[in-house]
Short mmCIF file of C-alpha atoms and ligand atoms in Angstrom, two decimals:
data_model
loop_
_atom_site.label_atom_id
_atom_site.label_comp_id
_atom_site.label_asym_id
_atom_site.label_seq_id
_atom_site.Cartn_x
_atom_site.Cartn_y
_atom_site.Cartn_z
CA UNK J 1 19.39 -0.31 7.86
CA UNK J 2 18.46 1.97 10.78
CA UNK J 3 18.77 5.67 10.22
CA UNK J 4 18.66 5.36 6.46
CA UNK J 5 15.22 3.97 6.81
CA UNK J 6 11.69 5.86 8.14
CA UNK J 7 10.12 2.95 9.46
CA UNK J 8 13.30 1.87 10.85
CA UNK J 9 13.58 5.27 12.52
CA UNK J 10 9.74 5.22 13.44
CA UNK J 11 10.58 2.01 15.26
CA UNK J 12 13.19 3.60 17.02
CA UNK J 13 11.16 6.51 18.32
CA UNK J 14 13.02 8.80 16.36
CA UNK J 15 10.26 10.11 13.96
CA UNK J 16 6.61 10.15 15.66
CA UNK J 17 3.72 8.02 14.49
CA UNK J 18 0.02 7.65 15.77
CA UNK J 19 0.82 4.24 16.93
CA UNK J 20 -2.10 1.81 17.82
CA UNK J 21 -0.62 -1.32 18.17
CA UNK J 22 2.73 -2.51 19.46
CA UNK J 23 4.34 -5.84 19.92
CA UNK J 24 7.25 -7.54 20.35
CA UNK J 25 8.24 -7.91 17.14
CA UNK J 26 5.56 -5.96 14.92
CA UNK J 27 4.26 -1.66 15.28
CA UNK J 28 1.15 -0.73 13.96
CA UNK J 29 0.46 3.14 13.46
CA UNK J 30 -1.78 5.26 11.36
CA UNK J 31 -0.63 6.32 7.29
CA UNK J 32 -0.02 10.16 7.42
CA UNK J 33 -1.86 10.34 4.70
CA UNK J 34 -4.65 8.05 4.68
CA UNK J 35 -6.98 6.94 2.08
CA UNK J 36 -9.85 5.52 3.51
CA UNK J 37 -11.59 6.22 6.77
CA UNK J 38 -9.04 3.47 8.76
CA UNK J 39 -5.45 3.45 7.04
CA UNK J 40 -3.18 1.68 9.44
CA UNK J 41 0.17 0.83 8.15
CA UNK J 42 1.41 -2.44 10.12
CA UNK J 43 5.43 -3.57 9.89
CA UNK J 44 7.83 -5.55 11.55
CA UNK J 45 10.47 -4.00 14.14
CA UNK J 46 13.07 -5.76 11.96
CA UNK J 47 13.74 -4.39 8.78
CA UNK J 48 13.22 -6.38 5.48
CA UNK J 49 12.69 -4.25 2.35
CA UNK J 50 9.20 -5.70 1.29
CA UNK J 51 6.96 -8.27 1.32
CA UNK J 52 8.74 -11.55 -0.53
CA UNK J 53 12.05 -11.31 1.01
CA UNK J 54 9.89 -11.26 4.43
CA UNK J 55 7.68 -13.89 3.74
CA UNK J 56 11.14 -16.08 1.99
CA UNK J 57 13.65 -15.22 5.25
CA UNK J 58 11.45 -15.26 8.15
CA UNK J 59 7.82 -17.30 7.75
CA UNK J 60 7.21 -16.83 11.20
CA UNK J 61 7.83 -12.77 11.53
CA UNK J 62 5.22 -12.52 8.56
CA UNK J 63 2.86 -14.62 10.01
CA UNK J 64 2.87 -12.25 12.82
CA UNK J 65 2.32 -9.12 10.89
CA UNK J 66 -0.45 -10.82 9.61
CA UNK J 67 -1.78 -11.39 13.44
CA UNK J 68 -1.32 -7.88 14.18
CA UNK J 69 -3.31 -6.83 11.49
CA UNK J 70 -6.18 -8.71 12.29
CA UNK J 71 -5.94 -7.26 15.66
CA UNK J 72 -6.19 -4.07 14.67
CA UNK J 73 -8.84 -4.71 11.92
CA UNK J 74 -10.73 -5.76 15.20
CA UNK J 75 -9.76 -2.97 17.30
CA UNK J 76 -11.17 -0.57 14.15
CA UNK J 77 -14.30 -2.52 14.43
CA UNK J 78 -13.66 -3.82 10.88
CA UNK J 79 -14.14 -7.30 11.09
CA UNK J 80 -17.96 -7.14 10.40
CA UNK J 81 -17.95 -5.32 7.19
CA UNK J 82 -14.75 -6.14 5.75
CA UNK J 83 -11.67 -4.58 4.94
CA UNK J 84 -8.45 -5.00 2.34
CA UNK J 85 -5.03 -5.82 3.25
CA UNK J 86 -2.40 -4.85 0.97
CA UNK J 87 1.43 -4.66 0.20
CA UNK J 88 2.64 -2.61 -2.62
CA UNK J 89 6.05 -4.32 -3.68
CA UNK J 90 8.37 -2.91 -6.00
CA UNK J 91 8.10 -0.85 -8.90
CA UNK J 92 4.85 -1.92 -10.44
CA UNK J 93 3.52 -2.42 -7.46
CA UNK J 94 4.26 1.38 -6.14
CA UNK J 95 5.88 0.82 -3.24
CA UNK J 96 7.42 4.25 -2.15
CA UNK J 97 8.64 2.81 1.10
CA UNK J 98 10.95 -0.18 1.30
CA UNK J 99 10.36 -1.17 4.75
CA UNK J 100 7.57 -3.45 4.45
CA UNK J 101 4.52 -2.83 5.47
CA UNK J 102 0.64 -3.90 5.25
CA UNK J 103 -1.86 -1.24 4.29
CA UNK J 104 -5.09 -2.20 6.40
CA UNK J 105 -7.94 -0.51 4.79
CA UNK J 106 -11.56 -0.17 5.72
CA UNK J 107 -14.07 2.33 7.26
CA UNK J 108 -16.26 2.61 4.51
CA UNK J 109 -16.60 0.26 1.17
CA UNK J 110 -13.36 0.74 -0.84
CA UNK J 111 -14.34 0.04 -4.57
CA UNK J 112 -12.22 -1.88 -7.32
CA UNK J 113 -9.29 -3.98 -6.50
CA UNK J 114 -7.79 -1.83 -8.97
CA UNK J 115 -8.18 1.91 -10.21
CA UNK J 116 -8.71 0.08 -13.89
CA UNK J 117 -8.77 -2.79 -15.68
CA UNK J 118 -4.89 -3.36 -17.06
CA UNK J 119 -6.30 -6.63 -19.31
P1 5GP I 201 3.82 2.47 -0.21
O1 5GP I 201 3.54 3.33 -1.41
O2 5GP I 201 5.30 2.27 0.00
O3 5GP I 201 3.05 1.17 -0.23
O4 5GP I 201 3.22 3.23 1.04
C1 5GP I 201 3.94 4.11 1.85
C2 5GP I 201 2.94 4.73 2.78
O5 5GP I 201 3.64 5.36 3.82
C3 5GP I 201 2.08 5.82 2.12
O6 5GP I 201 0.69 5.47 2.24
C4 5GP I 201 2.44 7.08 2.89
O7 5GP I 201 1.32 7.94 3.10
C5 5GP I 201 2.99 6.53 4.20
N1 5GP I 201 3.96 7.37 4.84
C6 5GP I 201 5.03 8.01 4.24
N2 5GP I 201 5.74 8.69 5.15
C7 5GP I 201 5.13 8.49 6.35
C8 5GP I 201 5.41 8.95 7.68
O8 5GP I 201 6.38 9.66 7.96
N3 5GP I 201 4.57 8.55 8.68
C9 5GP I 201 3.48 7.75 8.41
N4 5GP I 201 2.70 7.43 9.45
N5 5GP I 201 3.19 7.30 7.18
C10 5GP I 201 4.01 7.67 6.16
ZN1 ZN I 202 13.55 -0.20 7.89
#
């Protein structure tokens, strides 16, 4: 993927980010245009377009997303109060980039799961 790609290319150093957490395998760094007090965006190095195809071709590189977001939703002091953890996937899911990535959410109580009810 690589150049064609903004995570990729935020992985490779060639786009800046606000980066708060780095691993081996996973980057952490802040939504440039956040939507709640703490918007952290948290991805794997490796590209995989979004969250199913990660989960379905490597188990273990999801899993550690999943670590490094807890990480940083105790860094951000979240763990008391709660937080959300989301991934937008596809087209009715609004995902705008397709590098996946977790939306960690928190900072201040964040309402409805959803803007409305759809049912
Ligand atoms: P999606 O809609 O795909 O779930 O979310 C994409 C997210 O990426 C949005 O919240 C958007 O603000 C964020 N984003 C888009 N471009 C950049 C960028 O260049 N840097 C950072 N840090 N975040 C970005
Ligand atoms: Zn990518």
């Amino acid at each position: 993927m690589g150049s064609d790609c903004l995570f990729c290319r935020i992985v490779a150093g060639e786009i800046p980010a606000t980066v708060v957490r780095e691993t081996d395998t996973t980057l952490a760094f802040r939504d440039i245009d956040p939507k709640a007090p703490v918007h952290v965006l948290v991805i794997p190095k490796e590209h995989y377009a979004d969250v199913a195809t990660l989960a379905q071709g490597d188990p273990a590189l999801a899993a550690d997303v999943l670590a490094t977001s807890a990480a940083v939703a105790e860094d951000e002091g979240l763990l008391g109060d709660g937080f959300r953890l989301m991934f937008n996937t596809g087209a009715y899911g609004g995902q705008e980039v397709f590098h996946v990535h977790a939306h960690l959410l928190g900072g201040a109580p964040l309402g409805p799961m959803l803007a409305r009810d759809l049912v």
